[in-house]
Every structure is written in C-alpha cells, then in structure tokens.
Amino acid sequence: MIKNKIQTLVLIIFFSLNWTNYAQAYIDPGSASAIITAILGFIAAAGFTVKNYFHKIKSFFSKKDKKDELEKKFEEKS
C-alpha cells in the first residue's frame, strides 16, 4: 500500500518535471559571462577549501616530526 503511494508520487514528480513549456527567452552574452564566472569562482573556492583542509590534516599527523626537527636544530645551535 505504501509502496503504491510512493510509486505514484515518484511518477507524478517525474512527469511534472519533464513537462515542457516553450520559453520565449535566450541567454545573452552578459548572462553567460556571469554563469561562467560563478562556476569558476565555485571551482576556485572548492580548490582552496580542499587545499586548506589537506594542509591542516597533513600538519596534524606530522607535528611530531616537526617538533623533533626543531629540537634537533635548537640543540645543534646551542
């Protein structure tokens, strides 16, 4: 019973989203430029976020090595 309701709902949503109306519009160069700029900005922000978190994770796991290196350098200078 519930399965039938879910299937009916899915079919209604599917056909509603696929129902097309003709649009009397176009995308002008200014709109296309804004869309491309937004996409490039999103890619740059995602890349920076991944780089930032990767650096934090990498530094978290390599803290012991850095502390040991700093202690060795300090002992050599003394």
C-alpha atoms as a PDB file:
ATOM      1  CA  MET A   1       0.000   0.000   0.000  1.00  0.00           C
ATOM      2  CA  ILE A   2       2.744   2.443   0.954  1.00  0.00           C
ATOM      3  CA  LYS A   3       4.795   1.239  -1.996  1.00  0.00           C
ATOM      4  CA  ASN A   4       1.963   2.157  -4.390  1.00  0.00           C
ATOM      5  CA  LYS A   5       1.721   5.653  -2.906  1.00  0.00           C
ATOM      6  CA  ILE A   6       5.466   6.153  -3.215  1.00  0.00           C
ATOM      7  CA  GLN A   7       5.472   4.922  -6.816  1.00  0.00           C
ATOM      8  CA  THR A   8       2.555   7.207  -7.666  1.00  0.00           C
ATOM      9  CA  LEU A   9       4.295  10.175  -6.059  1.00  0.00           C
ATOM     10  CA  VAL A  10       7.527   9.450  -7.928  1.00  0.00           C
ATOM     11  CA  LEU A  11       5.650   9.208 -11.234  1.00  0.00           C
ATOM     12  CA  ILE A  12       3.806  12.480 -10.587  1.00  0.00           C
ATOM     13  CA  ILE A  13       7.068  14.254  -9.754  1.00  0.00           C
ATOM     14  CA  PHE A  14       8.818  12.720 -12.765  1.00  0.00           C
ATOM     15  CA  PHE A  15       6.131  13.779 -15.233  1.00  0.00           C
ATOM     16  CA  SER A  16       5.776  17.218 -13.637  1.00  0.00           C
ATOM     17  CA  LEU A  17       9.469  17.908 -14.030  1.00  0.00           C
ATOM     18  CA  ASN A  18       9.531  16.628 -17.600  1.00  0.00           C
ATOM     19  CA  TRP A  19       6.531  18.652 -18.741  1.00  0.00           C
ATOM     20  CA  THR A  20       7.964  21.298 -21.042  1.00  0.00           C
ATOM     21  CA  ASN A  21       6.642  24.693 -21.964  1.00  0.00           C
ATOM     22  CA  TYR A  22       8.135  26.790 -24.691  1.00  0.00           C
ATOM     23  CA  ALA A  23      10.172  29.687 -23.379  1.00  0.00           C
ATOM     24  CA  GLN A  24      10.438  32.890 -25.359  1.00  0.00           C
ATOM     25  CA  ALA A  25      13.868  33.744 -23.983  1.00  0.00           C
ATOM     26  CA  TYR A  26      17.568  33.432 -24.642  1.00  0.00           C
ATOM     27  CA  ILE A  27      20.794  33.729 -22.689  1.00  0.00           C
ATOM     28  CA  ASP A  28      22.645  36.854 -23.699  1.00  0.00           C
ATOM     29  CA  PRO A  29      26.460  37.135 -23.506  1.00  0.00           C
ATOM     30  CA  GLY A  30      26.282  39.029 -20.207  1.00  0.00           C
ATOM     31  CA  SER A  31      24.321  36.235 -18.535  1.00  0.00           C
ATOM     32  CA  ALA A  32      26.623  33.570 -19.936  1.00  0.00           C
ATOM     33  CA  SER A  33      29.615  35.524 -18.651  1.00  0.00           C
ATOM     34  CA  ALA A  34      28.075  35.733 -15.173  1.00  0.00           C
ATOM     35  CA  ILE A  35      27.344  31.998 -15.170  1.00  0.00           C
ATOM     36  CA  ILE A  36      30.901  31.140 -16.253  1.00  0.00           C
ATOM     37  CA  THR A  37      32.333  33.497 -13.618  1.00  0.00           C
ATOM     38  CA  ALA A  38      30.185  31.885 -10.916  1.00  0.00           C
ATOM     39  CA  ILE A  39      31.291  28.399 -11.965  1.00  0.00           C
ATOM     40  CA  LEU A  40      34.971  29.390 -11.986  1.00  0.00           C
ATOM     41  CA  GLY A  41      34.576  31.077  -8.594  1.00  0.00           C
ATOM     42  CA  PHE A  42      32.981  27.943  -7.167  1.00  0.00           C
ATOM     43  CA  ILE A  43      35.818  25.785  -8.522  1.00  0.00           C
ATOM     44  CA  ALA A  44      38.442  28.140  -7.066  1.00  0.00           C
ATOM     45  CA  ALA A  45      36.711  28.217  -3.662  1.00  0.00           C
ATOM     46  CA  ALA A  46      36.365  24.433  -3.599  1.00  0.00           C
ATOM     47  CA  GLY A  47      40.038  24.022  -4.528  1.00  0.00           C
ATOM     48  CA  PHE A  48      41.144  26.421  -1.796  1.00  0.00           C
ATOM     49  CA  THR A  49      38.952  24.652   0.766  1.00  0.00           C
ATOM     50  CA  VAL A  50      40.351  21.233  -0.153  1.00  0.00           C
ATOM     51  CA  LYS A  51      43.917  22.592  -0.052  1.00  0.00           C
ATOM     52  CA  ASN A  52      43.325  24.226   3.335  1.00  0.00           C
ATOM     53  CA  TYR A  53      41.863  21.111   4.966  1.00  0.00           C
ATOM     54  CA  PHE A  54      44.507  18.887   3.376  1.00  0.00           C
ATOM     55  CA  HIS A  55      47.216  21.130   4.861  1.00  0.00           C
ATOM     56  CA  LYS A  56      45.574  21.009   8.309  1.00  0.00           C
ATOM     57  CA  ILE A  57      45.277  17.217   8.235  1.00  0.00           C
ATOM     58  CA  LYS A  58      48.833  16.817   6.962  1.00  0.00           C
ATOM     59  CA  SER A  59      50.247  19.126   9.637  1.00  0.00           C
ATOM     60  CA  PHE A  60      48.246  17.327  12.348  1.00  0.00           C
ATOM     61  CA  PHE A  61      49.862  13.998  11.509  1.00  0.00           C
ATOM     62  CA  SER A  62      53.349  15.411  11.022  1.00  0.00           C
ATOM     63  CA  LYS A  63      53.576  17.543  14.190  1.00  0.00           C
ATOM     64  CA  LYS A  64      55.816  15.054  15.948  1.00  0.00           C
ATOM     65  CA  ASP A  65      58.316  15.133  13.114  1.00  0.00           C
ATOM     66  CA  LYS A  66      58.414  18.934  13.089  1.00  0.00           C
ATOM     67  CA  LYS A  67      58.886  19.143  16.856  1.00  0.00           C
ATOM     68  CA  ASP A  68      61.739  16.652  16.702  1.00  0.00           C
ATOM     69  CA  GLU A  69      63.395  18.577  13.875  1.00  0.00           C
ATOM     70  CA  LEU A  70      63.079  21.868  15.748  1.00  0.00           C
ATOM     71  CA  GLU A  71      64.551  20.336  18.907  1.00  0.00           C
ATOM     72  CA  LYS A  72      67.495  18.920  16.949  1.00  0.00           C
ATOM     73  CA  LYS A  73      68.169  22.280  15.298  1.00  0.00           C
ATOM     74  CA  PHE A  74      67.990  24.036  18.658  1.00  0.00           C
ATOM     75  CA  GLU A  75      70.415  21.544  20.226  1.00  0.00           C
ATOM     76  CA  GLU A  76      72.843  21.947  17.322  1.00  0.00           C
ATOM     77  CA  LYS A  77      72.880  25.729  17.736  1.00  0.00           C
ATOM     78  CA  SER A  78      73.472  25.542  21.496  1.00  0.00           C
END
